Amino acid sequence: MKGSKPKAKAKSVLPGFGISMGFTIFYLCLIVIIPLSAVFIKTSGMTMVQFWETITNPRVLASYRISFLTAFAAALINVVFGLLVAWVLVRYNFPGKKLIDSLVDLPFALPTAVAGIALTAIYAPNGWIGSLLQPLGIKVAFTPLGITIALVFIGLPFVVRTVQPVLQDLEKDTEEAAVMLGAYRLRTFIKVILPELIPPLLTGFAMAFARGLGEFGSVVFISGNMPLKTEIAPLLIMTKLEQFDYMGATAIALVMLVIAFVMLLIINVLQWWSGRRAIAG
Amino acid sequence: MAGTVTAHLDHKAAQRPQHINESGPMRIILIAIALLFLTLVVVLPLVTIFIEAFKKGVDVYVASITEPYALSALRLTLLTAVVAVPLNTLFGVAAAWAIAKFQFRGKNILITLIDLPFAISPVIAGLIFVLLFGAQGFLGPWLDQQGIQIIFALPGIVLATIFVTFPFVAREIIPLMQAQGTQEEEAAASLGARGWQIFWRITLPNIKWGLLYGIILCNARAMGEFGAVSVVSGHIRGQTNTLPLHVEILYNEYQFAASFAVASLLLLLAVLTLVAKAVIEWKSEK
């Protein structure tokens, strides 16, 4: 990377390209690229068989499955309710709207461990909501449902904040036209508004899903951490590290890293797509 | 993956003629469902923290946040942020200057690489530094000979925090500086202004609110990071315990009131962050 330093194409009159680009690349390598490559170097010390046996161990597979399913479910719930929240905030006026808008950002600002203990206190069998659900036979804390709720909390702002600006900039004309042509509200929504919202909804979904896969702090308290049942992949990495099984931890991490790279790629393509659509529209 | 999109609520979008709006009762139902959802997911946790924190009275609350271990955790958290936030701010400004003001090949790859820490699990962020600097790590034996300790010590905590908060400032100001273009700076340059003059007089005033918002978000995450720090800290009370880790230790010892009391300090940080965001939006709208 360091060898092929990018050069400014057109000669710019502005100074500082060399030093700002140099520092950017240096700092990026020092903090991100070199440390991350440690994962790949460490796993290259394993044989294929060792690596394969580690990542296909039933407990590891179960942790991937739980992380995947809960993150997927939470992102899906956030798509539905995130769209609703964005819709209500953009299109309607009601008292306290500004405050509600600020509250949507709380999951970004609140430390995850704090969110974790608060959600556990609410949804535990003796908590406010947990005790209401207990007689109905619904257990939230210490089940995958609890993990999902924590991930809904973490992912909510991603969906709301990607949908909100697009919803805000929608032209009223197309809706007007649909109404003139005799379409009902629901039909207008499905045929005219929803297609415009699909790129930001997918982007928000992908962001919430990616964040949910790696989330740790808010989940460890509410999940109960039972191997094979409610143990998420990041926790298993932690457990292996505490047992000084560095190889095992790194192998699990490598799989998660590859998934994270793929998700980042998908998100970038989606953003490029919605950006293009915004210009085309 | 953008940290946040700073979307302003536009009042015009909410003023809609009757025929392209839902009926009155429908609007009320939709608002009610949205508010119920937000109450269950966001408001209840917020309220719970305060109620649990004061459950055993004000005395226990005050004692919990003024005991020596809590204070040393607070000190460590502040110290970590004081190192991590300025470094990432410096990087953010440098990266934004290079990316927004110049054309070069591979720009999109560079932006994606800057986003990378957003997509990576905090636990992995901690793991990579253990692999590098831990006792069994690549540089571990050499560091040991030199008598330098990184893992289970302050440098490891700071490094992990820098990693997870790496993109915040850059991500906030790159789009802002791209949108502003280079004309003003070029005009200043052709009038003979030098590099730093251009930056201080032209660029900085243009991006100050976005920059401030990026710094505030970066700070909130730096002070609140749990997963990455948890891996590298070693949880030594009074030495390598940050505030979020202190919350965890107290909680696992069933000292719930004390745990929530310390958590309420972090909640205060979050609320201050949101208030600062609202003020910045209001200021930059003017």
Coordinates of C-alpha atoms in Angstrom, one line a residue:
Chain A
M1 CA 0.0 0.0 0.0
K2 CA 2.7 2.4 1.0
G3 CA 4.6 2.0 -2.2
S4 CA 1.9 3.1 -4.5
K5 CA 1.0 6.5 -3.1
P6 CA -1.9 7.9 -5.0
K7 CA -1.1 11.1 -6.9
A8 CA -3.3 14.0 -7.5
K9 CA -4.5 13.8 -11.1
A10 CA -5.2 17.3 -12.2
K11 CA -2.7 19.8 -10.9
S12 CA -4.4 21.5 -8.0
V13 CA -3.6 25.0 -6.8
L14 CA -4.4 24.0 -3.3
P15 CA -1.5 23.0 -1.1
G16 CA -1.3 20.1 1.4
F17 CA -2.1 17.1 -0.6
G18 CA 1.1 15.3 0.1
I19 CA 1.1 15.8 3.9
S20 CA -2.6 15.2 4.4
M21 CA -2.6 12.1 2.2
G22 CA 0.6 10.9 3.8
F23 CA -0.7 11.2 7.3
T24 CA -4.0 9.6 6.3
I25 CA -2.4 6.5 4.8
F26 CA 0.2 6.3 7.7
Y27 CA -2.5 6.5 10.4
L28 CA -4.8 4.2 8.6
C29 CA -2.1 1.5 8.3
L30 CA -0.9 2.0 11.8
I31 CA -4.3 1.8 13.5
V32 CA -6.4 -0.3 11.1
I33 CA -4.6 -2.2 8.4
I34 CA -1.6 -3.6 10.2
P35 CA -3.5 -4.6 13.4
L36 CA -6.3 -6.3 11.2
S37 CA -3.7 -8.2 9.2
A38 CA -2.7 -9.9 12.5
V39 CA -5.9 -11.9 12.3
F40 CA -4.9 -13.3 8.8
I41 CA -1.3 -13.9 9.8
K42 CA -2.3 -15.7 13.0
T43 CA -4.8 -18.0 11.2
S44 CA -2.2 -18.8 8.5
G45 CA -0.4 -20.6 11.3
M46 CA -3.2 -23.1 11.4
T47 CA -3.6 -26.0 9.0
M48 CA -6.8 -26.1 6.9
V49 CA -8.1 -29.0 8.9
Q50 CA -7.5 -27.3 12.2
F51 CA -9.2 -24.2 10.9
W52 CA -12.2 -26.1 9.5
E53 CA -12.6 -28.1 12.7
T54 CA -12.6 -25.0 14.8
I55 CA -15.2 -23.1 12.8
T56 CA -17.5 -26.1 12.3
N57 CA -17.5 -27.1 16.0
P58 CA -21.2 -27.4 17.0
R59 CA -20.8 -24.7 19.7
V60 CA -19.2 -22.3 17.2
L61 CA -21.8 -23.1 14.5
A62 CA -24.6 -22.5 17.0
S63 CA -23.1 -19.1 18.0
Y64 CA -22.9 -18.1 14.3
R65 CA -26.5 -19.2 13.8
I66 CA -27.7 -17.2 16.9
S67 CA -25.9 -14.1 15.9
F68 CA -27.2 -14.3 12.4
L69 CA -30.8 -15.1 13.2
T70 CA -31.1 -12.5 16.0
A71 CA -29.4 -9.8 13.9
F72 CA -31.6 -10.6 10.9
A73 CA -34.8 -10.5 13.0
A74 CA -33.8 -7.3 14.7
A75 CA -32.9 -5.6 11.4
L76 CA -36.3 -6.7 10.0
I77 CA -38.2 -5.3 12.9
N78 CA -36.2 -2.1 12.6
V79 CA -37.1 -1.8 8.9
V80 CA -40.8 -1.9 9.7
F81 CA -40.8 0.3 12.8
G82 CA -37.9 2.5 11.7
L83 CA -39.9 3.3 8.6
L84 CA -43.0 4.1 10.7
V85 CA -41.0 6.3 13.1
A86 CA -39.3 8.2 10.1
W87 CA -42.7 8.5 8.4
V88 CA -44.4 10.0 11.5
L89 CA -41.5 12.3 12.2
V90 CA -41.3 13.7 8.6
R91 CA -44.9 13.9 7.7
Y92 CA -46.9 14.7 10.8
N93 CA -46.9 17.4 13.3
F94 CA -47.5 16.6 17.0
P95 CA -46.3 17.9 20.3
G96 CA -42.9 16.8 21.4
K97 CA -41.8 15.9 17.9
K98 CA -38.3 17.5 18.3
L99 CA -37.7 15.6 21.6
I100 CA -38.8 12.3 19.9
D101 CA -36.5 13.0 17.0
S102 CA -33.6 13.5 19.4
L103 CA -34.4 10.3 21.3
V104 CA -33.9 8.3 18.1
D105 CA -30.2 9.0 18.4
L106 CA -30.0 7.7 22.0
P107 CA -28.7 4.3 20.9
F108 CA -25.8 6.0 19.1
A109 CA -24.9 8.0 22.2
L110 CA -25.6 5.6 25.1
P111 CA -22.8 3.2 26.0
T112 CA -23.8 -0.3 25.0
A113 CA -23.2 -1.8 28.5
V114 CA -25.6 0.7 30.0
A115 CA -28.2 -0.2 27.4
G116 CA -27.6 -3.8 28.2
I117 CA -28.2 -3.7 32.0
A118 CA -31.2 -1.4 31.5
L119 CA -32.9 -3.7 29.0
T120 CA -32.1 -6.7 31.2
A121 CA -33.7 -5.0 34.2
I122 CA -36.9 -4.3 32.2
Y123 CA -37.3 -7.7 30.5
A124 CA -36.0 -10.0 33.2
P125 CA -38.7 -12.2 34.8
N126 CA -39.0 -9.8 37.7
G127 CA -38.7 -6.6 35.6
W128 CA -41.5 -4.2 34.6
I129 CA -42.3 -5.9 31.3
G130 CA -40.8 -9.3 32.0
S131 CA -43.2 -9.8 34.9
L132 CA -46.2 -8.9 32.7
L133 CA -45.1 -11.4 30.0
Q134 CA -44.2 -14.2 32.5
P135 CA -47.8 -15.3 33.2
L136 CA -48.3 -15.5 29.4
G137 CA -45.4 -18.0 29.2
I138 CA -43.3 -15.5 27.2
K139 CA -39.7 -15.3 28.3
V140 CA -37.6 -12.5 27.0
A141 CA -34.4 -12.1 29.0
F142 CA -31.9 -15.0 28.7
T143 CA -33.5 -16.2 25.4
P144 CA -32.9 -15.3 21.7
L145 CA -35.9 -12.9 22.0
G146 CA -34.0 -10.9 24.5
I147 CA -30.9 -10.7 22.2
T148 CA -33.2 -9.5 19.4
I149 CA -34.7 -6.8 21.6
A150 CA -31.2 -5.5 22.5
L151 CA -30.3 -5.5 18.8
V152 CA -33.5 -3.7 17.9
F153 CA -32.4 -0.9 20.3
I154 CA -28.9 -0.8 18.8
G155 CA -30.0 -0.8 15.1
L156 CA -33.0 1.6 15.3
P157 CA -31.2 4.8 14.4
F158 CA -29.5 3.3 11.4
V159 CA -32.8 2.7 9.6
V160 CA -34.6 5.9 10.8
R161 CA -31.6 8.1 9.8
T162 CA -31.2 6.6 6.4
V163 CA -34.9 6.7 5.5
Q164 CA -35.6 10.1 6.9
P165 CA -33.8 12.3 4.4
V166 CA -35.1 10.4 1.4
L167 CA -38.7 10.6 2.8
Q168 CA -38.2 14.3 3.4
D169 CA -37.0 15.0 -0.1
L170 CA -39.8 13.1 -1.9
E171 CA -41.6 15.3 -4.3
K172 CA -45.2 15.9 -3.6
D173 CA -46.0 16.0 -7.3
T174 CA -45.9 12.2 -8.0
E175 CA -48.2 11.6 -5.0
E176 CA -50.5 14.4 -6.3
A177 CA -50.5 12.7 -9.7
A178 CA -51.3 9.3 -8.3
V179 CA -54.2 10.8 -6.3
M180 CA -55.5 12.7 -9.4
L181 CA -55.5 9.4 -11.3
G182 CA -57.7 8.0 -8.6
A183 CA -55.4 5.9 -6.6
Y184 CA -56.2 5.2 -2.9
R185 CA -53.7 6.1 -0.1
L186 CA -52.5 2.5 0.3
R187 CA -52.1 2.0 -3.4
T188 CA -50.2 5.3 -3.7
F189 CA -48.0 4.2 -0.9
I190 CA -47.2 0.8 -2.4
K191 CA -46.9 1.9 -6.0
V192 CA -45.4 5.4 -5.7
I193 CA -43.7 6.0 -2.4
L194 CA -42.4 2.6 -1.4
P195 CA -40.2 2.0 -4.5
E196 CA -38.4 5.3 -3.7
L197 CA -37.8 4.1 -0.2
I198 CA -36.4 0.6 -1.0
P199 CA -32.8 1.7 -1.5
P200 CA -32.6 3.5 1.9
L201 CA -34.5 0.8 3.6
L202 CA -32.1 -1.8 2.3
T203 CA -29.1 0.3 3.3
G204 CA -30.6 0.8 6.8
F205 CA -31.3 -2.9 7.0
A206 CA -27.7 -3.8 6.0
M207 CA -26.2 -1.3 8.5
A208 CA -28.4 -2.5 11.4
F209 CA -27.7 -6.2 10.5
A210 CA -23.9 -5.6 10.3
R211 CA -23.9 -3.8 13.6
G212 CA -26.0 -6.5 15.2
L213 CA -23.7 -9.3 14.1
G214 CA -20.8 -7.8 15.9
E215 CA -22.6 -6.2 18.9
F216 CA -21.4 -7.2 22.3
G217 CA -22.0 -4.9 25.2
S218 CA -25.8 -4.6 25.0
V219 CA -26.3 -8.3 24.4
V220 CA -24.1 -10.1 27.0
F221 CA -26.3 -9.0 29.9
I222 CA -29.7 -9.9 28.5
S223 CA -28.6 -13.1 26.6
G224 CA -27.7 -15.3 29.6
N225 CA -24.8 -16.7 27.5
M226 CA -25.8 -20.4 27.5
P227 CA -23.6 -22.3 25.0
L228 CA -25.6 -23.6 22.0
K229 CA -28.7 -21.6 23.1
T230 CA -27.9 -17.9 23.7
E231 CA -24.2 -17.6 23.1
I232 CA -23.4 -15.1 20.4
A233 CA -20.2 -15.3 18.2
P234 CA -18.4 -12.2 19.7
L235 CA -18.9 -13.7 23.2
L236 CA -17.4 -17.0 22.1
I237 CA -14.4 -15.1 20.8
M238 CA -14.1 -13.5 24.3
T239 CA -14.5 -16.9 26.0
K240 CA -11.8 -18.5 23.9
L241 CA -9.5 -15.6 24.7
E242 CA -10.0 -15.9 28.4
Q243 CA -9.1 -19.6 28.1
F244 CA -5.9 -18.5 26.2
D245 CA -7.2 -20.4 23.1
Y246 CA -5.9 -17.6 20.8
M247 CA -6.0 -19.8 17.7
G248 CA -9.6 -20.7 18.2
A249 CA -10.6 -17.1 18.9
T250 CA -8.8 -15.9 15.8
A251 CA -10.4 -18.5 13.6
I252 CA -13.9 -17.5 14.7
A253 CA -12.9 -13.8 14.3
L254 CA -11.7 -14.4 10.7
V255 CA -15.0 -15.7 9.6
M256 CA -16.8 -12.7 11.2
L257 CA -14.3 -10.4 9.6
V258 CA -14.9 -11.8 6.1
I259 CA -18.7 -11.4 6.7
A260 CA -18.1 -7.8 7.9
F261 CA -16.1 -7.1 4.7
V262 CA -18.9 -8.5 2.6
M263 CA -21.5 -6.4 4.5
L264 CA -19.5 -3.3 4.1
L265 CA -19.2 -3.9 0.3
I266 CA -23.0 -4.5 0.1
I267 CA -23.7 -1.3 2.0
N268 CA -21.4 0.7 -0.2
V269 CA -23.1 -0.6 -3.4
L270 CA -26.5 0.1 -1.9
Q271 CA -25.5 3.7 -1.0
W272 CA -24.1 4.2 -4.4
W273 CA -27.4 2.9 -5.8
S274 CA -29.6 5.1 -3.7
G275 CA -27.3 8.1 -4.4
R276 CA -27.7 7.5 -8.1
R277 CA -31.5 7.1 -7.7
A278 CA -31.7 10.3 -5.8
I279 CA -29.9 12.1 -8.6
A280 CA -32.0 10.4 -11.3
G281 CA -35.3 11.1 -9.5
Chain B
M1 CA -21.1 3.0 6.6
A2 CA -22.0 6.4 7.8
G3 CA -22.2 7.0 11.5
T4 CA -25.1 9.3 11.4
V5 CA -26.9 11.3 8.8
T6 CA -27.4 14.7 10.1
A7 CA -30.9 15.1 8.9
H8 CA -32.8 18.3 9.8
L9 CA -36.5 18.0 10.3
D10 CA -38.0 20.1 7.6
H11 CA -41.3 21.7 8.5
K12 CA -42.4 22.0 4.9
A13 CA -42.5 18.2 4.5
A14 CA -45.0 18.0 7.4
Q15 CA -47.4 20.6 5.9
R16 CA -49.3 18.6 3.4
P17 CA -52.7 19.2 1.7
Q18 CA -55.4 16.9 2.9
H19 CA -55.6 14.8 -0.3
I20 CA -52.0 13.6 -0.1
N21 CA -52.1 12.9 3.6
E22 CA -53.6 10.1 5.7
S23 CA -57.0 10.7 7.4
G24 CA -57.0 12.2 10.9
P25 CA -57.7 9.0 12.8
M26 CA -55.2 7.1 10.7
R27 CA -52.5 9.7 11.5
I28 CA -53.3 9.3 15.3
I29 CA -53.0 5.6 15.1
L30 CA -49.7 5.7 13.3
I31 CA -48.3 8.2 15.7
A32 CA -49.5 6.1 18.6
I33 CA -47.8 2.9 17.3
A34 CA -44.6 4.8 16.7
L35 CA -44.6 6.3 20.1
L36 CA -45.4 3.0 21.8
F37 CA -42.5 1.3 20.0
L38 CA -40.1 4.1 21.0
T39 CA -41.3 3.9 24.6
L40 CA -40.7 0.2 24.8
V41 CA -37.3 0.3 23.1
V42 CA -35.8 3.6 24.0
V43 CA -37.7 5.6 26.7
L44 CA -38.2 2.7 29.2
P45 CA -34.4 1.8 29.4
L46 CA -33.7 5.5 29.9
V47 CA -36.1 5.8 32.8
T48 CA -35.1 2.5 34.3
I49 CA -31.5 3.6 34.7
F50 CA -32.5 6.5 36.9
I51 CA -35.1 4.5 38.9
E52 CA -32.7 1.7 39.6
A53 CA -29.9 4.1 40.4
F54 CA -31.9 5.8 43.2
K55 CA -33.6 2.6 44.4
K56 CA -31.6 2.4 47.6
G57 CA -31.6 6.1 48.2
V58 CA -29.5 9.1 47.5
D59 CA -26.8 8.1 50.0
V60 CA -26.1 4.9 48.2
Y61 CA -26.1 6.7 44.9
V62 CA -23.6 9.3 46.1
A63 CA -21.4 6.7 47.8
S64 CA -21.4 4.6 44.6
I65 CA -20.2 7.4 42.4
T66 CA -17.6 8.8 44.8
E67 CA -16.0 5.6 46.0
P68 CA -12.3 5.4 45.0
Y69 CA -12.7 2.6 42.4
A70 CA -15.5 4.6 40.6
L71 CA -13.4 7.7 40.6
S72 CA -10.3 6.0 39.2
A73 CA -12.5 4.4 36.5
L74 CA -13.8 7.9 35.7
R75 CA -10.3 9.2 35.5
L76 CA -9.2 6.4 33.2
T77 CA -12.2 7.0 31.0
L78 CA -11.5 10.7 30.7
L79 CA -7.8 10.1 30.1
T80 CA -8.6 7.6 27.3
A81 CA -10.9 10.1 25.6
V82 CA -8.4 12.9 26.0
V83 CA -5.8 10.9 24.0
A84 CA -8.1 9.1 21.5
V85 CA -10.4 12.0 20.4
P86 CA -7.7 14.6 19.4
L87 CA -5.8 12.0 17.4
N88 CA -8.8 10.9 15.5
T89 CA -9.8 14.5 15.0
L90 CA -6.4 15.3 13.5
F91 CA -6.8 12.2 11.3
G92 CA -10.3 13.1 10.3
V93 CA -9.4 16.6 9.2
A94 CA -6.3 15.4 7.3
A95 CA -8.3 12.6 5.5
A96 CA -11.2 15.0 4.7
W97 CA -8.8 17.6 3.2
A98 CA -7.1 15.0 1.0
I99 CA -10.4 13.3 -0.1
A100 CA -12.6 16.4 -0.5
K101 CA -10.2 18.8 -2.0
F102 CA -8.2 16.6 -4.5
Q103 CA -8.9 14.1 -7.2
F104 CA -7.0 10.9 -7.1
R105 CA -7.4 7.2 -8.0
G106 CA -8.7 4.8 -5.4
K107 CA -10.6 7.4 -3.5
N108 CA -13.6 5.1 -3.0
I109 CA -11.4 2.4 -1.7
L110 CA -9.8 4.8 0.8
I111 CA -13.3 5.9 2.0
T112 CA -14.3 2.2 2.4
L113 CA -11.1 1.5 4.4
I114 CA -11.8 4.4 6.7
D115 CA -15.3 2.9 7.3
L116 CA -13.9 -0.5 8.2
P117 CA -13.9 -0.1 12.0
F118 CA -17.7 0.6 11.9
A119 CA -18.3 -2.8 10.4
I120 CA -16.1 -4.8 12.7
S121 CA -17.2 -6.3 16.0
P122 CA -15.7 -4.4 19.0
V123 CA -14.5 -7.8 20.4
I124 CA -12.4 -8.3 17.2
A125 CA -11.1 -4.7 17.6
G126 CA -9.7 -5.8 21.0
L127 CA -8.5 -9.2 19.8
I128 CA -6.3 -7.7 17.1
F129 CA -4.3 -5.7 19.7
V130 CA -4.0 -8.8 21.9
L131 CA -2.6 -10.7 18.9
L132 CA -0.1 -8.0 18.3
F133 CA 1.0 -6.9 21.8
G134 CA -0.2 -9.7 24.1
A135 CA 2.1 -12.0 26.0
Q136 CA 1.7 -14.6 23.3
G137 CA 1.4 -12.0 20.6
F138 CA 3.8 -11.2 17.7
L139 CA 5.5 -8.4 19.5
G140 CA 4.8 -9.6 23.1
P141 CA 8.2 -11.2 23.9
W142 CA 10.1 -8.2 22.6
L143 CA 7.9 -5.7 24.5
D144 CA 8.4 -7.8 27.6
Q145 CA 12.2 -7.5 27.3
Q146 CA 11.9 -3.8 27.0
G147 CA 9.6 -3.7 30.0
I148 CA 6.7 -2.2 28.1
Q149 CA 3.2 -3.4 28.8
I150 CA 0.5 -2.6 26.3
I151 CA -2.2 -5.2 26.9
F152 CA -3.9 -5.1 30.3
A153 CA -2.6 -1.6 30.6
L154 CA -3.4 2.0 29.5
P155 CA -1.8 1.9 26.0
G156 CA -4.0 -1.1 25.0
I157 CA -7.1 0.6 26.2
V158 CA -6.3 3.7 24.3
L159 CA -5.4 1.8 21.1
A160 CA -8.6 -0.2 21.2
T161 CA -10.6 3.0 21.7
I162 CA -8.8 4.8 18.9
F163 CA -9.7 1.8 16.6
V164 CA -13.4 1.8 17.3
T165 CA -13.8 5.6 17.1
F166 CA -11.5 5.9 14.1
P167 CA -14.0 6.8 11.4
F168 CA -16.3 9.2 13.5
V169 CA -14.8 12.6 12.7
A170 CA -13.7 11.8 9.2
R171 CA -17.1 10.3 8.3
E172 CA -18.9 13.5 9.5
I173 CA -16.8 16.1 7.7
I174 CA -15.9 14.3 4.4
P175 CA -19.4 14.7 2.9
L176 CA -19.6 18.3 4.2
M177 CA -16.3 19.3 2.7
Q178 CA -17.1 17.5 -0.6
A179 CA -20.4 19.4 -0.8
Q180 CA -18.6 22.7 -0.3
G181 CA -16.2 22.1 -3.2
T182 CA -12.9 23.9 -3.7
Q183 CA -13.8 27.3 -5.2
E184 CA -13.4 29.4 -2.0
E185 CA -10.1 27.8 -1.2
E186 CA -8.8 28.2 -4.7
A187 CA -9.8 31.9 -4.7
A188 CA -7.9 32.3 -1.5
A189 CA -4.9 30.5 -2.9
S190 CA -4.8 32.7 -6.0
L191 CA -4.9 35.8 -3.8
G192 CA -1.7 34.5 -2.2
A193 CA -3.0 32.8 1.0
R194 CA -0.8 30.0 2.3
G195 CA -1.9 26.5 3.3
W196 CA -2.7 27.1 7.0
Q197 CA -4.2 30.5 6.3
I198 CA -6.6 28.9 3.8
F199 CA -7.5 26.2 6.3
W200 CA -8.0 28.4 9.3
R201 CA -9.8 31.3 7.5
I202 CA -11.8 29.5 4.8
T203 CA -12.3 25.8 5.4
L204 CA -12.6 25.6 9.2
P205 CA -15.3 28.2 9.5
N206 CA -17.3 26.3 6.8
I207 CA -17.1 23.0 8.5
K208 CA -17.0 24.0 12.2
W209 CA -20.4 22.7 13.2
G210 CA -20.0 19.4 11.4
L211 CA -16.5 19.0 12.9
L212 CA -17.8 19.7 16.3
Y213 CA -20.6 17.2 15.9
G214 CA -18.1 14.5 14.8
I215 CA -15.9 15.3 17.8
I216 CA -18.8 15.0 20.2
L217 CA -19.9 11.6 18.7
C218 CA -16.4 10.4 18.7
N219 CA -16.1 11.4 22.4
A220 CA -19.3 9.7 23.4
R221 CA -18.2 6.4 21.8
A222 CA -14.7 6.7 23.2
M223 CA -16.0 7.2 26.8
G224 CA -18.6 4.5 26.4
E225 CA -16.8 1.7 24.5
F226 CA -17.2 -1.6 26.2
G227 CA -16.5 -4.6 24.1
A228 CA -13.1 -3.7 22.7
V229 CA -11.8 -2.3 25.9
S230 CA -13.1 -5.3 27.8
V231 CA -10.8 -7.6 25.8
V232 CA -7.6 -5.6 26.4
S233 CA -8.2 -4.2 29.9
G234 CA -7.8 -7.2 32.2
H235 CA -10.3 -5.6 34.5
I236 CA -7.9 -4.6 37.2
R237 CA -9.8 -2.5 39.7
G238 CA -8.4 0.9 40.3
Q239 CA -5.9 0.5 37.4
T240 CA -7.4 -0.7 34.1
N241 CA -11.1 -0.3 34.8
T242 CA -13.0 2.2 32.7
L243 CA -16.5 3.4 33.7
P244 CA -18.4 1.0 31.4
L245 CA -16.3 -1.9 32.8
H246 CA -17.0 -0.7 36.3
V247 CA -20.7 -0.9 35.5
E248 CA -20.2 -4.5 34.4
I249 CA -18.2 -5.6 37.5
L250 CA -20.7 -4.1 39.9
Y251 CA -23.6 -5.7 38.0
N252 CA -22.0 -9.1 38.0
E253 CA -21.5 -8.7 41.8
Y254 CA -25.2 -8.1 42.2
Q255 CA -24.6 -4.5 43.4
F256 CA -27.4 -3.4 41.1
A257 CA -28.0 0.1 42.7
A258 CA -24.3 0.9 42.5
S259 CA -24.0 -0.4 39.0
F260 CA -27.0 1.7 37.8
A261 CA -25.6 4.7 39.7
V262 CA -22.4 4.6 37.7
A263 CA -24.4 3.8 34.6
S264 CA -26.4 7.0 35.2
L265 CA -23.2 9.0 34.8
L266 CA -22.7 7.4 31.3
L267 CA -26.4 8.1 30.6
L268 CA -25.7 11.8 31.5
L269 CA -22.9 11.8 29.0
A270 CA -25.3 10.4 26.3
V271 CA -28.0 13.0 27.1
L272 CA -25.4 15.8 27.0
T273 CA -24.3 14.5 23.6
L274 CA -27.9 14.6 22.3
V275 CA -28.4 18.1 23.7
A276 CA -25.2 19.2 22.0
K277 CA -26.4 17.7 18.8
A278 CA -29.7 19.6 19.0
V279 CA -27.8 22.9 19.7
I280 CA -25.4 22.3 16.8
E281 CA -28.4 21.7 14.5
W282 CA -30.1 24.8 15.7
K283 CA -26.9 26.9 15.3
S284 CA -26.0 25.6 11.9
E285 CA -29.6 26.2 10.6
K286 CA -29.3 29.9 11.4

